[in-house]
Each structure stands twice: as C-alpha cells, then as structure tokens.
C-alpha cells in the first residue's frame, strides 16, 4: 500500500519530469505514429481493449514509442507498472519483481505489467527466469529491444509472446509531437512561440526519434525569449542547422554528390556527404539502400566483397539504429570508395534486358527444358542434357543460350581488381562453351 509520503513525493516529482515523460500519451488514441499497430481491429488494440492477458516484444529503433506503449497498456488496463532495466538488473531483481507481482495478484487480483527495457541485453539465464511468469501469466510481460529478437531472445520466450515491430516516426509524426508538446498544458502550455522554421529544424535533428525531438524542444524553451527560432535551437543543442531539404533539390544534390564521390574513389568527399545526410536527419535506411545499389552498379565483380559489406551495414543499421549505426555506414562507404571499380554488371543486365524487351529471346534449348512434369519426356524435354558435375572441371560443351542469341555477349569484365581473374576465367569458359577450335575441353 502506498503511503501519504509516497503520494506527496510522486506529486512533487511530477513537476520535475522531463518533457518527454510529461507528454507520454494516456491512451491508445493519443499515441502518434505506429498506425499499423494501433488501428481498429489490430491485435494490440484488441488485447488492450479486452484487458486480456498478454506478453509482448516491442522491436524498433530508439524513440519510436516502445516505453510509451508499455505505459499506455498498463494505464488503459489499470495494471501496476514495474520497469526493470536489462542493463543493470540480474536474475535476482527479475525474480523479486515476479514474486511481488504474484503476491499482488493473489491479494488484490490486480495484474502487473513487467516492462523490461533493452531485453536483448539479458543473457539466457536471465531470460529463462522470465519464462514461468510468462507461461503462467503471473505478469503481463513487455520486452523492448532495438535488436532483432530472433537473434537476441531465446525461442521459448519469443514463441509465447506477440512480436510487434515499431517503425521510425515520419516527419509529420514528429512535427505533431512537437506541436502538441508546445501547446499542451502538460508540456510548454503555449509559453513560447514555436517558429515554423524551428519546427522543421527540430524534425531534421530528431531523425524519427520522438524522445530526442522533445529533449531538444525542452532545451530550446529554457533559453528562448518568447520564441523558439532556428538560432535558439542551434544554441540549445549545440548543432548547426544543416541546409538540407529531404524533399527538395538539396536531397538530390547531396545524394548525387555522395554517389559520384564514391564512384570517383574520394573517400573523404563521400564521408562528408554521408555526415551531411546523417546530421540533417536523413533516413539511414535510405543511405544504406543507396550503398547496396552502388556496390553492384559501380564495383561489382571488381570486389565482390563490397556487396557483402554494404548488406551487413544495412542490417546493422536496422538492428542498432543511430547514432551508432553511422559507424557501419561509414565503414561501408570507405570500402566502396576505395574498391576497384567496374560497371560490367549493370551493363550486362541492361543489355540483356534490352534484348528481351525487343523480343530477341529465342527458344530455350530442348535439353535444358523442365522434364519433371507428366508428359514432358514425350515432348523431348531434357533429352540429351549433360550434367556438368559428371565432367572434369565441372564443364561440358553444350548449348545454354538460345540459338538466336548465340553470338550475344553481355558480360564484358574489366581488368580492375578481382574482376581480372573473373575475366580470364570467363574468357576461357566462353570459348570452350561456344566451341572455338583449339580450346581445351572438359569432357571425359
């Protein structure tokens, strides 16, 4: 039972809470963003409205509302809220929280929301300690993580819980969060005017993180003299406004400079444009996608590991988000910029596609056609096919490309980097497959 002193202390503390805490939604309808989770008929809304027992994993980047949703679930369903941080808590603390929840359930019938932040930091033993409470529904368990739970959470715990994926907030969502906080009595209550340009700058700085946007807004409000301008925001957060419009010319100019700098092998220039995009709040997933495209379009077989590095960086950004994810992006950018370059891959697929669009396709050779379905053999499909693994070097001379395209040559490798080796090998294989006289064969 709470004492009068507890209530007084809580009331006194409420006035000192950060703006992001004061502005936490009190119901599902106040939550901004995550419409795919909170719309009518969604599993989460049904569970909350029915006050049903539940166990949830909330997976998403920082500032997307994981803690907020946990508080809302507890508030709407009138359950006790107990938060445990996986950074500092151990098995002892987890078991103590579960035991207290069991006592509360037995004495008053009131259920408890056990919220574990950064749950991916729990080791297997700590996660095992949660299983009995989840299995027996002694608590409503909600685990928040920025990392892929399929890699960081034990299967028994994950299989007993509903996994919800949160998405980064859109610019409009963050703008709505800021405007509500500026006007709401729980927030700034209209005490300062928020200039439209300052809103746009705060949105860029937030990078889809609602908590960060409110932290910056609160800092700016403390030093503002009646109005929060871009200059006030810059002083408050010690970060210069980056002239970058994600929907305008600057967006296209900067990404163009970024790609062309990597293509030109200027790592410093590429890193400059990368930093410019990140500091302006560009979606890191957009940057990662452009790097992956570049790895095949401009490097290709000259350094086949470039695509692996680009994909790994994209996955890392999805798992850890910003600001740490900028390190993964920077590593990929440096790798791509310094790699030998070849556009042979994009040229090859482009020319092949052009032939197809013109109707230059020909017939698939009979011995290559599918012979597995009923009646295929009667049509001669697959007859005469030679299995390359049965021949020396895994090569056997037979027609693969349609006869009408026999003389076409799409892949023309460069002599740059690792592609020189592929060029030599492809030249030998092509001469052998096309039956050029004097070329050594691989049959036996």
PDB file of N, CA and C in Angstrom, residues 55-103:
ATOM      1  N   UNK A  55       1.671 -11.146 -23.553  1.00  0.00           N
ATOM      2  CA  UNK A  55       3.112 -10.973 -23.459  1.00  0.00           C
ATOM      3  C   UNK A  55       3.562 -10.418 -24.802  1.00  0.00           C
ATOM      4  N   UNK A  56       4.326  -9.338 -24.762  1.00  0.00           N
ATOM      5  CA  UNK A  56       4.687  -8.626 -25.985  1.00  0.00           C
ATOM      6  C   UNK A  56       6.181  -8.394 -26.074  1.00  0.00           C
ATOM      7  N   UNK A  57       6.688  -8.405 -27.300  1.00  0.00           N
ATOM      8  CA  UNK A  57       8.013  -7.874 -27.597  1.00  0.00           C
ATOM      9  C   UNK A  57       7.820  -6.689 -28.531  1.00  0.00           C
ATOM     10  N   UNK A  58       8.383  -5.558 -28.165  1.00  0.00           N
ATOM     11  CA  UNK A  58       8.316  -4.350 -28.977  1.00  0.00           C
ATOM     12  C   UNK A  58       9.701  -4.114 -29.557  1.00  0.00           C
ATOM     13  N   UNK A  59       9.802  -4.249 -30.870  1.00  0.00           N
ATOM     14  CA  UNK A  59      11.094  -4.157 -31.547  1.00  0.00           C
ATOM     15  C   UNK A  59      11.103  -2.953 -32.473  1.00  0.00           C
ATOM     16  N   UNK A  60      12.056  -2.065 -32.273  1.00  0.00           N
ATOM     17  CA  UNK A  60      12.134  -0.892 -33.140  1.00  0.00           C
ATOM     18  C   UNK A  60      13.265   0.027 -32.729  1.00  0.00           C
ATOM     19  N   UNK A  61      13.573   1.022 -33.557  1.00  0.00           N
ATOM     20  CA  UNK A  61      14.648   1.972 -33.273  1.00  0.00           C
ATOM     21  C   UNK A  61      14.336   2.799 -32.036  1.00  0.00           C
ATOM     22  N   UNK A  62      15.351   3.476 -31.461  1.00  0.00           N
ATOM     23  CA  UNK A  62      15.109   4.337 -30.303  1.00  0.00           C
ATOM     24  C   UNK A  62      14.110   5.440 -30.627  1.00  0.00           C
ATOM     25  N   UNK A  63      13.321   5.819 -29.624  1.00  0.00           N
ATOM     26  CA  UNK A  63      12.422   6.953 -29.771  1.00  0.00           C
ATOM     27  C   UNK A  63      11.180   6.704 -30.578  1.00  0.00           C
ATOM     28  N   UNK A  64      10.844   5.438 -30.824  1.00  0.00           N
ATOM     29  CA  UNK A  64       9.657   5.150 -31.638  1.00  0.00           C
ATOM     30  C   UNK A  64       8.430   4.827 -30.785  1.00  0.00           C
ATOM     31  N   UNK A  65       8.587   4.810 -29.454  1.00  0.00           N
ATOM     32  CA  UNK A  65       7.420   4.652 -28.596  1.00  0.00           C
ATOM     33  C   UNK A  65       7.302   3.330 -27.865  1.00  0.00           C
ATOM     34  N   UNK A  66       8.400   2.600 -27.722  1.00  0.00           N
ATOM     35  CA  UNK A  66       8.317   1.292 -27.052  1.00  0.00           C
ATOM     36  C   UNK A  66       7.930   1.452 -25.582  1.00  0.00           C
ATOM     37  N   UNK A  67       8.632   2.311 -24.876  1.00  0.00           N
ATOM     38  CA  UNK A  67       8.307   2.545 -23.465  1.00  0.00           C
ATOM     39  C   UNK A  67       6.930   3.180 -23.329  1.00  0.00           C
ATOM     40  N   UNK A  68       6.625   4.093 -24.230  1.00  0.00           N
ATOM     41  CA  UNK A  68       5.317   4.747 -24.213  1.00  0.00           C
ATOM     42  C   UNK A  68       4.189   3.731 -24.330  1.00  0.00           C
ATOM     43  N   UNK A  69       4.297   2.797 -25.282  1.00  0.00           N
ATOM     44  CA  UNK A  69       3.259   1.780 -25.453  1.00  0.00           C
ATOM     45  C   UNK A  69       3.110   0.931 -24.203  1.00  0.00           C
ATOM     46  N   UNK A  70       4.231   0.606 -23.560  1.00  0.00           N
ATOM     47  CA  UNK A  70       4.159  -0.189 -22.331  1.00  0.00           C
ATOM     48  C   UNK A  70       3.387   0.559 -21.243  1.00  0.00           C
ATOM     49  N   UNK A  71       3.669   1.860 -21.096  1.00  0.00           N
ATOM     50  CA  UNK A  71       2.938   2.668 -20.111  1.00  0.00           C
ATOM     51  C   UNK A  71       1.453   2.754 -20.454  1.00  0.00           C
ATOM     52  N   UNK A  72       1.164   2.937 -21.741  1.00  0.00           N
ATOM     53  CA  UNK A  72      -0.239   3.052 -22.164  1.00  0.00           C
ATOM     54  C   UNK A  72      -0.993   1.766 -21.879  1.00  0.00           C
ATOM     55  N   UNK A  73      -0.373   0.625 -22.200  1.00  0.00           N
ATOM     56  CA  UNK A  73      -1.017  -0.668 -21.931  1.00  0.00           C
ATOM     57  C   UNK A  73      -1.335  -0.798 -20.439  1.00  0.00           C
ATOM     58  N   UNK A  74      -0.367  -0.430 -19.593  1.00  0.00           N
ATOM     59  CA  UNK A  74      -0.586  -0.523 -18.142  1.00  0.00           C
ATOM     60  C   UNK A  74      -1.691   0.429 -17.689  1.00  0.00           C
ATOM     61  N   UNK A  75      -1.662   1.658 -18.231  1.00  0.00           N
ATOM     62  CA  UNK A  75      -2.643   2.648 -17.807  1.00  0.00           C
ATOM     63  C   UNK A  75      -4.053   2.310 -18.243  1.00  0.00           C
ATOM     64  N   UNK A  76      -4.219   1.911 -19.506  1.00  0.00           N
ATOM     65  CA  UNK A  76      -5.550   1.616 -20.042  1.00  0.00           C
ATOM     66  C   UNK A  76      -6.153   0.395 -19.356  1.00  0.00           C
ATOM     67  N   UNK A  77      -5.313  -0.589 -19.070  1.00  0.00           N
ATOM     68  CA  UNK A  77      -5.818  -1.820 -18.443  1.00  0.00           C
ATOM     69  C   UNK A  77      -5.773  -1.756 -16.914  1.00  0.00           C
ATOM     70  N   UNK A  78      -5.344  -0.597 -16.362  1.00  0.00           N
ATOM     71  CA  UNK A  78      -5.307  -0.363 -14.906  1.00  0.00           C
ATOM     72  C   UNK A  78      -4.458  -1.420 -14.181  1.00  0.00           C
ATOM     73  N   UNK A  79      -3.318  -1.739 -14.772  1.00  0.00           N
ATOM     74  CA  UNK A  79      -2.391  -2.682 -14.161  1.00  0.00           C
ATOM     75  C   UNK A  79      -1.201  -1.942 -13.551  1.00  0.00           C
ATOM     76  N   UNK A  80      -0.624  -2.545 -12.522  1.00  0.00           N
ATOM     77  CA  UNK A  80       0.607  -1.998 -11.945  1.00  0.00           C
ATOM     78  C   UNK A  80       1.685  -1.979 -13.026  1.00  0.00           C
ATOM     79  N   UNK A  81       2.549  -0.974 -12.958  1.00  0.00           N
ATOM     80  CA  UNK A  81       3.644  -0.892 -13.927  1.00  0.00           C
ATOM     81  C   UNK A  81       4.966  -1.020 -13.182  1.00  0.00           C
ATOM     82  N   UNK A  82       5.719  -2.038 -13.520  1.00  0.00           N
ATOM     83  CA  UNK A  82       7.036  -2.258 -12.931  1.00  0.00           C
ATOM     84  C   UNK A  82       8.051  -2.324 -14.054  1.00  0.00           C
ATOM     85  N   UNK A  83       9.061  -1.460 -13.983  1.00  0.00           N
ATOM     86  CA  UNK A  83      10.077  -1.422 -15.032  1.00  0.00           C
ATOM     87  C   UNK A  83      11.391  -1.978 -14.514  1.00  0.00           C
ATOM     88  N   UNK A  84      11.992  -2.844 -15.306  1.00  0.00           N
ATOM     89  CA  UNK A  84      13.294  -3.425 -14.997  1.00  0.00           C
ATOM     90  C   UNK A  84      14.209  -3.139 -16.177  1.00  0.00           C
ATOM     91  N   UNK A  85      15.390  -2.622 -15.890  1.00  0.00           N
ATOM     92  CA  UNK A  85      16.347  -2.361 -16.966  1.00  0.00           C
ATOM     93  C   UNK A  85      17.304  -3.534 -17.100  1.00  0.00           C
ATOM     94  N   UNK A  86      17.374  -4.065 -18.302  1.00  0.00           N
ATOM     95  CA  UNK A  86      18.263  -5.204 -18.544  1.00  0.00           C
ATOM     96  C   UNK A  86      19.730  -4.799 -18.455  1.00  0.00           C
ATOM     97  N   UNK A  87      19.996  -3.490 -18.458  1.00  0.00           N
ATOM     98  CA  UNK A  87      21.381  -3.023 -18.360  1.00  0.00           C
ATOM     99  C   UNK A  87      21.931  -3.254 -16.967  1.00  0.00           C
ATOM    100  N   UNK A  88      21.085  -3.077 -15.939  1.00  0.00           N
ATOM    101  CA  UNK A  88      21.575  -3.138 -14.565  1.00  0.00           C
ATOM    102  C   UNK A  88      20.985  -4.281 -13.740  1.00  0.00           C
ATOM    103  N   UNK A  89      19.855  -4.832 -14.149  1.00  0.00           N
ATOM    104  CA  UNK A  89      19.188  -5.861 -13.342  1.00  0.00           C
ATOM    105  C   UNK A  89      19.739  -7.248 -13.645  1.00  0.00           C
ATOM    106  N   UNK A  90      19.678  -8.124 -12.634  1.00  0.00           N
ATOM    107  CA  UNK A  90      20.083  -9.511 -12.808  1.00  0.00           C
ATOM    108  C   UNK A  90      18.924 -10.445 -12.514  1.00  0.00           C
ATOM    109  N   UNK A  91      19.223 -11.721 -12.416  1.00  0.00           N
ATOM    110  CA  UNK A  91      18.188 -12.721 -12.153  1.00  0.00           C
ATOM    111  C   UNK A  91      17.485 -12.435 -10.828  1.00  0.00           C
ATOM    112  N   UNK A  92      18.238 -12.006  -9.827  1.00  0.00           N
ATOM    113  CA  UNK A  92      17.663 -11.732  -8.509  1.00  0.00           C
ATOM    114  C   UNK A  92      16.565 -10.669  -8.602  1.00  0.00           C
ATOM    115  N   UNK A  93      16.857  -9.573  -9.297  1.00  0.00           N
ATOM    116  CA  UNK A  93      15.883  -8.490  -9.423  1.00  0.00           C
ATOM    117  C   UNK A  93      14.658  -8.935 -10.218  1.00  0.00           C
ATOM    118  N   UNK A  94      14.881  -9.734 -11.252  1.00  0.00           N
ATOM    119  CA  UNK A  94      13.769 -10.220 -12.063  1.00  0.00           C
ATOM    120  C   UNK A  94      12.844 -11.094 -11.228  1.00  0.00           C
ATOM    121  N   UNK A  95      13.426 -12.019 -10.490  1.00  0.00           N
ATOM    122  CA  UNK A  95      12.616 -12.921  -9.661  1.00  0.00           C
ATOM    123  C   UNK A  95      11.885 -12.169  -8.560  1.00  0.00           C
ATOM    124  N   UNK A  96      12.522 -11.137  -8.005  1.00  0.00           N
ATOM    125  CA  UNK A  96      11.874 -10.339  -6.958  1.00  0.00           C
ATOM    126  C   UNK A  96      10.660  -9.602  -7.532  1.00  0.00           C
ATOM    127  N   UNK A  97      10.807  -9.059  -8.743  1.00  0.00           N
ATOM    128  CA  UNK A  97       9.690  -8.353  -9.380  1.00  0.00           C
ATOM    129  C   UNK A  97       8.550  -9.308  -9.681  1.00  0.00           C
ATOM    130  N   UNK A  98       8.876 -10.521 -10.117  1.00  0.00           N
ATOM    131  CA  UNK A  98       7.841 -11.517 -10.423  1.00  0.00           C
ATOM    132  C   UNK A  98       7.132 -11.961  -9.150  1.00  0.00           C
ATOM    133  N   UNK A  99       7.905 -12.165  -8.082  1.00  0.00           N
ATOM    134  CA  UNK A  99       7.304 -12.604  -6.814  1.00  0.00           C
ATOM    135  C   UNK A  99       6.360 -11.540  -6.261  1.00  0.00           C
ATOM    136  N   UNK A 100       6.760 -10.268  -6.362  1.00  0.00           N
ATOM    137  CA  UNK A 100       5.897  -9.183  -5.906  1.00  0.00           C
ATOM    138  C   UNK A 100       4.609  -9.138  -6.722  1.00  0.00           C
ATOM    139  N   UNK A 101       4.740  -9.383  -8.049  1.00  0.00           N
ATOM    140  CA  UNK A 101       3.559  -9.400  -8.910  1.00  0.00           C
ATOM    141  C   UNK A 101       2.622 -10.538  -8.529  1.00  0.00           C
ATOM    142  N   UNK A 102       3.183 -11.688  -8.165  1.00  0.00           N
ATOM    143  CA  UNK A 102       2.352 -12.838  -7.753  1.00  0.00           C
ATOM    144  C   UNK A 102       1.605 -12.517  -6.467  1.00  0.00           C
ATOM    145  N   UNK A 103       2.290 -11.856  -5.533  1.00  0.00           N
ATOM    146  CA  UNK A 103       1.632 -11.504  -4.264  1.00  0.00           C
ATOM    147  C   UNK A 103       0.497 -10.513  -4.500  1.00  0.00           C
TER     148      UNK A 103
END
